Coordinates of C-alpha atoms in Angstrom, one line a residue:
X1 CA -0.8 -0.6 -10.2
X2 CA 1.2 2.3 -8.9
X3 CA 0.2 4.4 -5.9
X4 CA 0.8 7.7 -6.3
X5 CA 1.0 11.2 -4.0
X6 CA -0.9 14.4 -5.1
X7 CA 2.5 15.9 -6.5
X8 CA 2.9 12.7 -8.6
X9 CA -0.4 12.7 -10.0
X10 CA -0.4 16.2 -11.0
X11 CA 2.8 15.4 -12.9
X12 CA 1.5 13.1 -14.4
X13 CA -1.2 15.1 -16.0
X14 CA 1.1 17.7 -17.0
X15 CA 3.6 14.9 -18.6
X16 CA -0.2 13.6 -20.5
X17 CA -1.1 17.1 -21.7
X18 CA 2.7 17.5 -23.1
X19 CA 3.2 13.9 -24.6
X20 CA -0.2 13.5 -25.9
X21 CA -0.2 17.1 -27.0
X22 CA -3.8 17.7 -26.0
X23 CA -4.9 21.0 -23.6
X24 CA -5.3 20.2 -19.7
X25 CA -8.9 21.0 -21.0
X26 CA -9.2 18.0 -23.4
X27 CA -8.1 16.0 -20.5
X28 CA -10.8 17.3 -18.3
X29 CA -13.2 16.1 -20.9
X30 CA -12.0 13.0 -21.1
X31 CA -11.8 12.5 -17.4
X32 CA -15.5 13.7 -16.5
X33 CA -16.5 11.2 -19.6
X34 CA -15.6 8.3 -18.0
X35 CA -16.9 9.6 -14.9
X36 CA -20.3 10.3 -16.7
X37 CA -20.0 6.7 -18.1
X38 CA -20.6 5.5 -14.8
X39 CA -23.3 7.8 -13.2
X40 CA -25.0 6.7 -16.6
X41 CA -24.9 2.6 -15.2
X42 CA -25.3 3.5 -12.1
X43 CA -29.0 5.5 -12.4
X44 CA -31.9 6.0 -14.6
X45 CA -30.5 9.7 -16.1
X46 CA -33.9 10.5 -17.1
X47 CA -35.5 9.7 -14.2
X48 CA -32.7 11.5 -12.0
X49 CA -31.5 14.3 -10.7
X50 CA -28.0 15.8 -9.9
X51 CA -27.0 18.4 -7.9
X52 CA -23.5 19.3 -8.2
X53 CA -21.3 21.6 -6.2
X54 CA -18.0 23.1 -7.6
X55 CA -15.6 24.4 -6.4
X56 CA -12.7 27.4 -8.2
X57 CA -10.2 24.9 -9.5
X58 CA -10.1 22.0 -11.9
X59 CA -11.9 19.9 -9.8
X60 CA -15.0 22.3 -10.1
X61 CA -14.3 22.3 -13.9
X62 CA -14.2 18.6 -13.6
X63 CA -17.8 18.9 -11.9
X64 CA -19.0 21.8 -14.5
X65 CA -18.3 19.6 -17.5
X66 CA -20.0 16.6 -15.8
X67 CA -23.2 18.7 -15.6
X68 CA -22.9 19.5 -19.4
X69 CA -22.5 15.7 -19.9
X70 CA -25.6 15.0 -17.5
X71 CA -27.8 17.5 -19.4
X72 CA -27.0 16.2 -22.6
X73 CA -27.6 12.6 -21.4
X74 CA -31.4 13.5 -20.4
X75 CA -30.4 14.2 -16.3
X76 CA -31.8 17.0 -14.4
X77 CA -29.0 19.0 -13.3
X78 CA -28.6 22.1 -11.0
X79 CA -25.2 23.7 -10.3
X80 CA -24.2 25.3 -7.2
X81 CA -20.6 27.0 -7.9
X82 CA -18.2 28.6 -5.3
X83 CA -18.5 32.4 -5.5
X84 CA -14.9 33.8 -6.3
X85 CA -13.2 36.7 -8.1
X86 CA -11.0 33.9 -10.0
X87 CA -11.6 30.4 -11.2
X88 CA -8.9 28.4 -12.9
X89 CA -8.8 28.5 -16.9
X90 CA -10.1 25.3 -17.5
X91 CA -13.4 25.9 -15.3
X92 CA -13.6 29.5 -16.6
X93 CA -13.8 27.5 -20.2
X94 CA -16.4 24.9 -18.6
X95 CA -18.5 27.6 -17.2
X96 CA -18.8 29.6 -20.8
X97 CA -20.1 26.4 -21.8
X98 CA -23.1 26.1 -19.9
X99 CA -24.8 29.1 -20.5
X100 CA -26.9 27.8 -23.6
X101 CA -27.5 24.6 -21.9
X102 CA -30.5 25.8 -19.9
X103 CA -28.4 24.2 -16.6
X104 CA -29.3 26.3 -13.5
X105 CA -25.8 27.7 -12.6
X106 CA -26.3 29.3 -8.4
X107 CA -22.9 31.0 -7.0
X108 CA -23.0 30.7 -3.4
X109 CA -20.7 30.7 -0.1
X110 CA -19.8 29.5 3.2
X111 CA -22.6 31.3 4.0
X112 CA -25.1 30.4 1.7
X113 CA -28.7 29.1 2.2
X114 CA -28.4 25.6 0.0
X115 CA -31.6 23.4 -1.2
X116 CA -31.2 19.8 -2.0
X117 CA -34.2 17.8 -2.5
X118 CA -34.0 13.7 -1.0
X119 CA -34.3 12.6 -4.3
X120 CA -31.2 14.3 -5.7
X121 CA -27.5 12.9 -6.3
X122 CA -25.0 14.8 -4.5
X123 CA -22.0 15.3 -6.7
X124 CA -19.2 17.2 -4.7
X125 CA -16.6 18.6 -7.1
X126 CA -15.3 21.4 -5.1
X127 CA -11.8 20.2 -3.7
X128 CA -9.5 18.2 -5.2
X129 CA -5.7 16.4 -4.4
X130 CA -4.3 19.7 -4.4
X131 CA -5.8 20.2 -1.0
X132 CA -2.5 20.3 1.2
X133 CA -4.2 21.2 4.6
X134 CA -7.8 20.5 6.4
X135 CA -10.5 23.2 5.3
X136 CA -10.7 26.3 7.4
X137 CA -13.9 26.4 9.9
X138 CA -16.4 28.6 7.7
X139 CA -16.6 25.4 5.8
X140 CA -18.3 23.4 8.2
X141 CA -22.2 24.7 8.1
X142 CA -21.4 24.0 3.8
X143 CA -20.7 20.2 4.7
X144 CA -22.6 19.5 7.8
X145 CA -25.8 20.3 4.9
X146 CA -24.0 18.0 2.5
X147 CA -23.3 15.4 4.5
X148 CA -26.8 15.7 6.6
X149 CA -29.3 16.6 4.1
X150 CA -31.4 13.8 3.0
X151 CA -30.6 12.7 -0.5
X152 CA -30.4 9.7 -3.2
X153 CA -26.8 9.3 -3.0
X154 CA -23.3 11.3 -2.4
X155 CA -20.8 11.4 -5.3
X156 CA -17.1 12.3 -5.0
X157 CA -15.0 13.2 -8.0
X158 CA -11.5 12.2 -7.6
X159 CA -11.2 12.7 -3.9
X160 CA -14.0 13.3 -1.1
X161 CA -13.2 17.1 -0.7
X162 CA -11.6 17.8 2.6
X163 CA -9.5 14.4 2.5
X164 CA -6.2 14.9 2.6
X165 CA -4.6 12.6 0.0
X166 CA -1.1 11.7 1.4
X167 CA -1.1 12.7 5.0
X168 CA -3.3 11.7 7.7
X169 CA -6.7 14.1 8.2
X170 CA -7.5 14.9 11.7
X171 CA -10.8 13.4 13.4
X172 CA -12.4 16.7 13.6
X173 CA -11.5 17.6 10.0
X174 CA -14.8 19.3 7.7
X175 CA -14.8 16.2 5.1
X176 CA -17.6 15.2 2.4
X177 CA -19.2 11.7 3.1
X178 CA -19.5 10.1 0.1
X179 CA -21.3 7.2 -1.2
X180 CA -19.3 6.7 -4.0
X181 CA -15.8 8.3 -4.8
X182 CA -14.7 8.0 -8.5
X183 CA -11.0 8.8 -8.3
X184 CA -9.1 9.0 -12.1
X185 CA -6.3 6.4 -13.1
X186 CA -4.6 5.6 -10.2
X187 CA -5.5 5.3 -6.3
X188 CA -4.4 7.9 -3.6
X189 CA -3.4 6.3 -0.3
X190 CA -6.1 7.7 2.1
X191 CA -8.5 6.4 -0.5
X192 CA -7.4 2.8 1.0
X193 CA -7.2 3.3 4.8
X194 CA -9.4 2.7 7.0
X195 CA -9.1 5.9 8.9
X196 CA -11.5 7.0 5.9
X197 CA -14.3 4.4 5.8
X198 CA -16.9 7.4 6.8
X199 CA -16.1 9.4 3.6
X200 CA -15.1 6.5 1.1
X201 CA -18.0 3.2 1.5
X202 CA -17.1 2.3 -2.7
X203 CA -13.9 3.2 -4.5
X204 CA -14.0 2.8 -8.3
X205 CA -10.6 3.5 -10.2
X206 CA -11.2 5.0 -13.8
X207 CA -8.4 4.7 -16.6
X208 CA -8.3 8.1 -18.3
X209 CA -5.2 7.1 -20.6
X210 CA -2.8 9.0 -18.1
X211 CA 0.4 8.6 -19.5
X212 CA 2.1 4.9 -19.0
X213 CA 5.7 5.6 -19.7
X214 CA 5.9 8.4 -16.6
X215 CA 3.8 5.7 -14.7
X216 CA 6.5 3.2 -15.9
X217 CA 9.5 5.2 -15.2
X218 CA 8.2 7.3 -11.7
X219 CA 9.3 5.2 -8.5
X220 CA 7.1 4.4 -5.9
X221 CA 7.4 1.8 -3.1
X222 CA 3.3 1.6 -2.7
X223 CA 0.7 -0.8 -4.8
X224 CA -2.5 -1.1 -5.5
X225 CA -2.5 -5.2 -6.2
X226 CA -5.0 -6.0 -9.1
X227 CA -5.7 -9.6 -11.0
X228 CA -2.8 -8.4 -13.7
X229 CA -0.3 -8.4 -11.1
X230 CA -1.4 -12.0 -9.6
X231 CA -2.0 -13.3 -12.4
X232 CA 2.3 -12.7 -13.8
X233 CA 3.0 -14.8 -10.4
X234 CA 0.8 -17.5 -10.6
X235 CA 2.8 -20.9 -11.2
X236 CA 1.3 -23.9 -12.7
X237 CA 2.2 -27.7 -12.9
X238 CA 3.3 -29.6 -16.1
X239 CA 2.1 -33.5 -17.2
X240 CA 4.8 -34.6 -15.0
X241 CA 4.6 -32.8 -12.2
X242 CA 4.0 -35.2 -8.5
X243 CA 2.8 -33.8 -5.1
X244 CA 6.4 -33.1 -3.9
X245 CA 6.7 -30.6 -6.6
X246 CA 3.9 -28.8 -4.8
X247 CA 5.8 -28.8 -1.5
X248 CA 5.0 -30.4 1.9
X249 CA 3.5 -28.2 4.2
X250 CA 2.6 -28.7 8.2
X251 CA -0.5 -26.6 10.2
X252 CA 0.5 -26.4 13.9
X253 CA -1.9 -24.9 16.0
X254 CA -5.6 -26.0 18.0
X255 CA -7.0 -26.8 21.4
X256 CA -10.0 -27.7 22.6
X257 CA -13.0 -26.1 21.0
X258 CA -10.8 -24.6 18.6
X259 CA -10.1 -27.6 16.0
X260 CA -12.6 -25.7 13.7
X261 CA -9.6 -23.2 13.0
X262 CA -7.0 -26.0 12.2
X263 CA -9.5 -27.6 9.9
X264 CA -10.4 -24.6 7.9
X265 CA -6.7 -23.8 7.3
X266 CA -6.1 -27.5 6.4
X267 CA -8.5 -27.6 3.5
X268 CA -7.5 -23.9 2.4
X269 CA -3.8 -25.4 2.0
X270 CA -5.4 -28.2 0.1
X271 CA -7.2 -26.3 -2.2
X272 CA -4.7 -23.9 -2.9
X273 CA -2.8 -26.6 -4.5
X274 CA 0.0 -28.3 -1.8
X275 CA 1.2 -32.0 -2.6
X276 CA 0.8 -33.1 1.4
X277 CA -0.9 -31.4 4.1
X278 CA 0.2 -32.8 7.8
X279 CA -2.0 -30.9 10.2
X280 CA -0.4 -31.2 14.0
X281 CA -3.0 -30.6 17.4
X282 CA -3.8 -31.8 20.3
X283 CA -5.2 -35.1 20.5
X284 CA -8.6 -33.6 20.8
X285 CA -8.6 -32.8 17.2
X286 CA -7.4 -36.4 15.5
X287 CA -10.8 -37.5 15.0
X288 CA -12.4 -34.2 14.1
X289 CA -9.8 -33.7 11.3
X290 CA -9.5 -37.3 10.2
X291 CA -13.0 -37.5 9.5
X292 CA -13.5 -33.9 8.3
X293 CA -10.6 -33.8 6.0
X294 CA -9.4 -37.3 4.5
X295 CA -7.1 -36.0 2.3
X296 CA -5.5 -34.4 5.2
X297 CA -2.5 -36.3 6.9
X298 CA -3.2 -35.4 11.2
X299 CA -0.6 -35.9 13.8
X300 CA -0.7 -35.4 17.2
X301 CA 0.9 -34.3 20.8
X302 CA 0.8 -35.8 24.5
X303 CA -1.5 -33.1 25.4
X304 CA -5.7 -33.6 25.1
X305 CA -6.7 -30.1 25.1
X306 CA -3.6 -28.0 24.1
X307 CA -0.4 -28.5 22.3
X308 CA 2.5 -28.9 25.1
X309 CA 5.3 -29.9 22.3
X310 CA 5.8 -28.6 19.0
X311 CA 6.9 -31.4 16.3
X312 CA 9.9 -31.7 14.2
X313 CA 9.7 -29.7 10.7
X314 CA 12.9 -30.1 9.5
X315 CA 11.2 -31.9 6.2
X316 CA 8.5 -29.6 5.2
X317 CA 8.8 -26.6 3.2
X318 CA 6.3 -24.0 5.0
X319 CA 5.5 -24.1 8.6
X320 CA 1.8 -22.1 9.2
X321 CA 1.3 -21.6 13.1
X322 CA -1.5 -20.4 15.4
X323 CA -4.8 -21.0 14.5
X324 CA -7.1 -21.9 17.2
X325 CA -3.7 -22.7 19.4
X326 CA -5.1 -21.3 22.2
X327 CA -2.7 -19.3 25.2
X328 CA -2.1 -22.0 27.8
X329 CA 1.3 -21.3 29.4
X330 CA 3.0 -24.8 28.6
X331 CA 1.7 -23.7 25.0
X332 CA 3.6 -20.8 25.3
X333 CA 6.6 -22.0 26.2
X334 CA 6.6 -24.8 23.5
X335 CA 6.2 -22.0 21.1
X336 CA 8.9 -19.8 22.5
X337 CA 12.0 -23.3 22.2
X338 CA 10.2 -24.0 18.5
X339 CA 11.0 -20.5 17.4
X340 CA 14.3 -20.6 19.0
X341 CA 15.4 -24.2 17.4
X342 CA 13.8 -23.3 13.6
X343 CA 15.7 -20.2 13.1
X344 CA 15.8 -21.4 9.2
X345 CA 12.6 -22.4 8.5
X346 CA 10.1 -19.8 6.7
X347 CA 6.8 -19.3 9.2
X348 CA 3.3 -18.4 8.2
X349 CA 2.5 -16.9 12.1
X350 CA -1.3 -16.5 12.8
X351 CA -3.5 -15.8 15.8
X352 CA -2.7 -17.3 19.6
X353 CA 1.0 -17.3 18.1
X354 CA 1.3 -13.9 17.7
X355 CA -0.7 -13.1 21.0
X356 CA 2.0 -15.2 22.6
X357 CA 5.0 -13.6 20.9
X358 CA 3.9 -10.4 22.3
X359 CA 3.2 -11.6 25.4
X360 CA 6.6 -13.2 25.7
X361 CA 8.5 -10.4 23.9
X362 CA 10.4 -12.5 21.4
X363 CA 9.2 -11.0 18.1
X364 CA 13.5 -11.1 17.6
X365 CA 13.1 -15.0 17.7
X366 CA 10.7 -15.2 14.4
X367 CA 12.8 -16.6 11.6
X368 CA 13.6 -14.4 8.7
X369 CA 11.3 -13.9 6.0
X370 CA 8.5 -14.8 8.3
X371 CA 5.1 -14.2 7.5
X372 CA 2.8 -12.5 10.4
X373 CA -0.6 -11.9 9.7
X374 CA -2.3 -10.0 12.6
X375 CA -6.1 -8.4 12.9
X376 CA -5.9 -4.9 14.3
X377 CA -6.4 -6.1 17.9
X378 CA -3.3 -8.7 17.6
X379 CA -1.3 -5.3 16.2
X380 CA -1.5 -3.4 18.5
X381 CA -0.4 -6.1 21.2
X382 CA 2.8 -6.7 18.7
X383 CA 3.5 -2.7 18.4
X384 CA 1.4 -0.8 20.8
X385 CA -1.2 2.2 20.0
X386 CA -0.7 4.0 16.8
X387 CA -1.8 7.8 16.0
X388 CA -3.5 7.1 12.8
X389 CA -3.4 4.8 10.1
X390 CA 0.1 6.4 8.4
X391 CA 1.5 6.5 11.3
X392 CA 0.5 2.4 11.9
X393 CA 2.1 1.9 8.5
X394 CA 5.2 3.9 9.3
X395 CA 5.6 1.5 12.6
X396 CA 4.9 -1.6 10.9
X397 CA 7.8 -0.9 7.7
X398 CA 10.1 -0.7 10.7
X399 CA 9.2 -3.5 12.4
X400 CA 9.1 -5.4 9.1
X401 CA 12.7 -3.9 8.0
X402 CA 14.1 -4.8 11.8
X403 CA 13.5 -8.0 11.9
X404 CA 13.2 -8.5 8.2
X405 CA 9.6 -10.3 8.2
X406 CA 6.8 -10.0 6.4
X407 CA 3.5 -8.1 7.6
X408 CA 0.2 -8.8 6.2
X409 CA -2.5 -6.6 8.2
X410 CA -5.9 -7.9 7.6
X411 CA -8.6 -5.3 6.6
X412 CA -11.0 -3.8 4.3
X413 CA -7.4 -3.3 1.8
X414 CA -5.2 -6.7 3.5
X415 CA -1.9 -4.1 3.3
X416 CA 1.3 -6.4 2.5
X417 CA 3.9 -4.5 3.9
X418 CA 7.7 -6.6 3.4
X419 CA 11.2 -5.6 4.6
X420 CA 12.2 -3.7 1.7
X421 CA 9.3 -1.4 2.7
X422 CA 7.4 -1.6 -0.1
X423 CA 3.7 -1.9 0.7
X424 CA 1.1 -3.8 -1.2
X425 CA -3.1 -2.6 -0.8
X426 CA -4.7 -5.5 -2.0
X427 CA -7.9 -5.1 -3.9
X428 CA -10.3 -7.9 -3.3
X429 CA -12.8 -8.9 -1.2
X430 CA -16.0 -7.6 0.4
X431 CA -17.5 -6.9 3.8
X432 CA -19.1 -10.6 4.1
X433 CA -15.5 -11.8 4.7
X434 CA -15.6 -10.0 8.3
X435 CA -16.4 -13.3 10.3
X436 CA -15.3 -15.8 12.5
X437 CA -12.2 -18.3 10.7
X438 CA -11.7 -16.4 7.8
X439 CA -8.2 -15.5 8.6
X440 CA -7.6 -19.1 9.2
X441 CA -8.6 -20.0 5.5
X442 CA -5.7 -17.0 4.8
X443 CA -3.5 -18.8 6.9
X444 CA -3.5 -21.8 5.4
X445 CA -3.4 -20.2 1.8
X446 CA -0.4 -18.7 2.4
X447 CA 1.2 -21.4 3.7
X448 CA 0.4 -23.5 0.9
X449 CA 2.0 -20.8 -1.2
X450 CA 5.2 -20.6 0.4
X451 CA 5.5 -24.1 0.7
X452 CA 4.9 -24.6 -3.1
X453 CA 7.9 -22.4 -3.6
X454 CA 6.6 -18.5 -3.6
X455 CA 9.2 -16.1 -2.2
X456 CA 7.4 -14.7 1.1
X457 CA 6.6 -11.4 -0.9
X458 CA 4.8 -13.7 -3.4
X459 CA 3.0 -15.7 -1.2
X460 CA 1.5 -13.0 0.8
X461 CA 0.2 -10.9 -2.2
X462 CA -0.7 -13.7 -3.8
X463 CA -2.4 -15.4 -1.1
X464 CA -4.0 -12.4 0.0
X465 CA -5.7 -11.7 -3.4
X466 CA -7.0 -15.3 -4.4
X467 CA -8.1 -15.2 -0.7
X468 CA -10.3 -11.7 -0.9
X469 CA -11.4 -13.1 -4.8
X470 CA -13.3 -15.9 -3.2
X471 CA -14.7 -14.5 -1.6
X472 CA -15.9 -12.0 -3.9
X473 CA -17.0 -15.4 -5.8
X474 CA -19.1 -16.7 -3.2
X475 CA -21.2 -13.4 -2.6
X476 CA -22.2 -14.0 -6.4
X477 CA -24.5 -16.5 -5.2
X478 CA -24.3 -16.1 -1.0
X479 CA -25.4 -12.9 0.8
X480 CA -22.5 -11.5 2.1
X481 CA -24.2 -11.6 5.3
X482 CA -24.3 -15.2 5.4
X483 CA -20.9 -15.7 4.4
X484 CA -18.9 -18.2 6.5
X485 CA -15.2 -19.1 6.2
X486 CA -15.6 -22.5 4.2
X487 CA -17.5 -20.8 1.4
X488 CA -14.2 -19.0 0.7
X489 CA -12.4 -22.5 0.2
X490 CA -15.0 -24.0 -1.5
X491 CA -13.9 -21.2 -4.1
X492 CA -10.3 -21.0 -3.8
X493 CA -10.4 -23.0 -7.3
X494 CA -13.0 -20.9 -9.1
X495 CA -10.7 -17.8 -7.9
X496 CA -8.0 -19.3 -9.9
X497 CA -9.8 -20.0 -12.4
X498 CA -10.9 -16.4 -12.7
X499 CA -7.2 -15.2 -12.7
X500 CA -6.7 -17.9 -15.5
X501 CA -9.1 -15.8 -17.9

């Protein structure tokens, strides 16, 4: 799925009305529906009730016929509107509409007195993509109430007003909080960053039949990556296929106390479907994986605690490095002369590996068409401090373009960004997966994939997907809570199942 900016999507509209020959006001209708659709699973309508706040444009007309639609469906509904000597056609239309409806229509502004009981929904309709700069200050008493007041729930149509959809939004920006943000056909980028987890805790993307061949035909270089997409890339095995057809992959990395890391990775590689698995530590670890893993080939080095030599890889077809390898300097060093002798061979680079490539400056040493896989904390010691989040995106597509590696930076929406700079937000996953050897289990996913034959784009988006999908499996039957790293590859197979269907 395509990202698109604010000047896109209202294109895209106008391309809809025009092709489709239906009025902008048809497509309102249709919009708020599906909107309405939801609100209708999501509570009890007649035992709820809504409190909705538009604003002059077509995002308050958006919010006007969604009160209709409430009223109709049995909802108790009260309408606060923006006091203005003009309001767009469309929610001129909308507000002719509800005068019979016995809907309780209040005009009020920035400095109005506003009453919202805790038992209410919040539905903010009152700014939408068309916002090009933050609100001016006589907004701020308005959404300090909205965002204060005790209530059932917070509801954003389209965007969380204030948000700015393509452009970072300054810290002290006047932006609703919302609960729940139902945004129409296809995702805006500040949607998906993390700059705005205290406006958007739940995305849902509705399909209002937008128009697919301007979708088709309008470039972007962002993507929202959905099962469809994984599902096209997916390769399978025939009656004849034998292990070597689904590549030979090694796992360097481990030191004392750390084997956990190698082990999880190992099995993640295994159950994402590689013909061999060698798994290289320190001889600390040849016990712990040979009894943990039997299906798992372990070799080790002269050193007990910590690797002190790196082993040949000239006949394996994906290298993974880092897990649990821990920062000794003789490490270090062993890492810096096998980066500089493997200048051919694809990497999956994790962890300690990429805290000792910054350390040691010698990001220019990764082979091409490397895959690095940083937290935020590991980030920043590869690239340094970043402004805000599009400003850490415009740093890493140059780092990634440089170098020509691949960057997969691990949050709430893993963002896949390669050397052609196109960026990939994936879409799976939940908050249980923030613990302790999860990114190992994507480690050792990914280097499974690449070593099965995925191009590095491939095995990243791919990886990153099945990866997020189970563990959007296990919390089906685990509280995310008590989520732990293994539960993910214990449902590695399920997740391919699922993209199977």
């Amino acid at each position: 799925m395509k990202i698109f900016n604010a000047a896109q999507i209202q294109a895209l509209d106008k391309e809809t009305v025009s092709n489709q020959y239906i009025s902008s006001f048809k497509l309102m209708e249709r919009a708020t529906t599906k909107v309405f659709e939801k609100l209708q699973t999501r509570y009890k309508l007649y035992q709820t009730s809504f409190v909705i706040f538009c604003g002059t444009g077509n995002n308050g007309g958006d919010g006007l016929t969604l009160a209709r639609l409430l009223k109709e469906g049995g909802a108790m509904v009260k309408v606060f509107l923006v006091q203005t000597k003009k309001y767009s056609p469309d929610n001129a239309q909308n507000q002719d509409l509800l005068e019979d409806r016995d809907i309780n229509v209040e005009k009020f502004n920035t400095k109005s007195k506003l009453k919202v009981k805790k038992d209410d929904v919040i539905v903010d309709a009152l700014f939408g993509i068309g916002l090009h700069s933050p609100l001016d200050e006589e907004w701020r008493p308005i959404f300090d109430f909205l965002n204060e007041t005790p209530c059932l729930e917070r509801v954003s149509i389209d965007m969380p007003s204030g948000l700015l959809a393509d452009v970072t939004t300054p810290i002290e920006a006047i932006v609703f909080k919302a609960d729940v943000v139902y945004t129409f056909q296809l995702p805006k980028t500040a949607l998906l960053l993390s700059d705005a987890k205290e406006y958007v805790k739940e995305l849902e993307i509705l399909d209002i039949g937008l128009d697919l061949d301007y979708i088709e035909s309008t470039k972007s270089d962002a993507y929202f990556v959905e099962q469809e997409k994984v599902r096209n890339l997916v390769k399978s095995g025939t009656k004849f296929s034998s292990k070597d057809d689904f590549g030979r992959v090694i796992l360097i990395g481990g030191s004392k106390g750390k084997i956990g890391a190698m082990t999880l990775a190992s099995k993640a590689a295994m159950n994402t479907g590689s013909g061999i698995v060698t798994t290289y530590v320190p001889n600390c670890g040849y016990t712990i994986l040979q009894t943990a893993i039997p299906e798992v080939m372990c070799d080790t080095c002269a050193g007990e605690d910590y690797i002190k030599v790196f082993p040949s890889v000239e006949h394996y077809d994906a290298v993974g490095v880092g897990c649990g390898l821990g920062l000794h300097k003789d490490t270090a060093t062993a890492l810096v002369t096998f980066l500089k002798d493997n200048k051919d061979k694809k990497l999956v680079i994790d962890a300690d590996a990429l805290n000792i490539i910054s350390e040691q400056k010698c990001l220019d040493k990764v082979p091409v068409e490397s895959i690095l896989t940083p937290h935020e904390k590991e980030l920043k010691r590869l690239i340094g401090e970043w402004d805000n989040d599009f400003d850490k995106i415009d740093k890493v597509k140059q780092l990634a373009k440089k170098h020509n590696v691949i960057f997969v930076l691990k949050g709430a929406h893993t963002i896949t960004i390669a050397p052609d700079e196109t960026i990939y937000f994936n879409s799976s996953g939940n908050w249980g997966m923030a613990t302790a050897g999860v990114g190992d289990t994507l480690t050792g996913m990914i280097t499974s994939l690449l070593g099965q034959g995925y191009t590095s784009k491939e095995a990243a988006i791919v990886g990153v997907y099945l990866h997020g999908l189970a563990g959007d499996i296990a919390i089906e039957n685990i509280h995310p809570h008590s989520l732990v790293a293994s539960d993910l590859g214990k449902n590695i197979s399920s997740a391919y199942n699922q993209i199977a269907l």
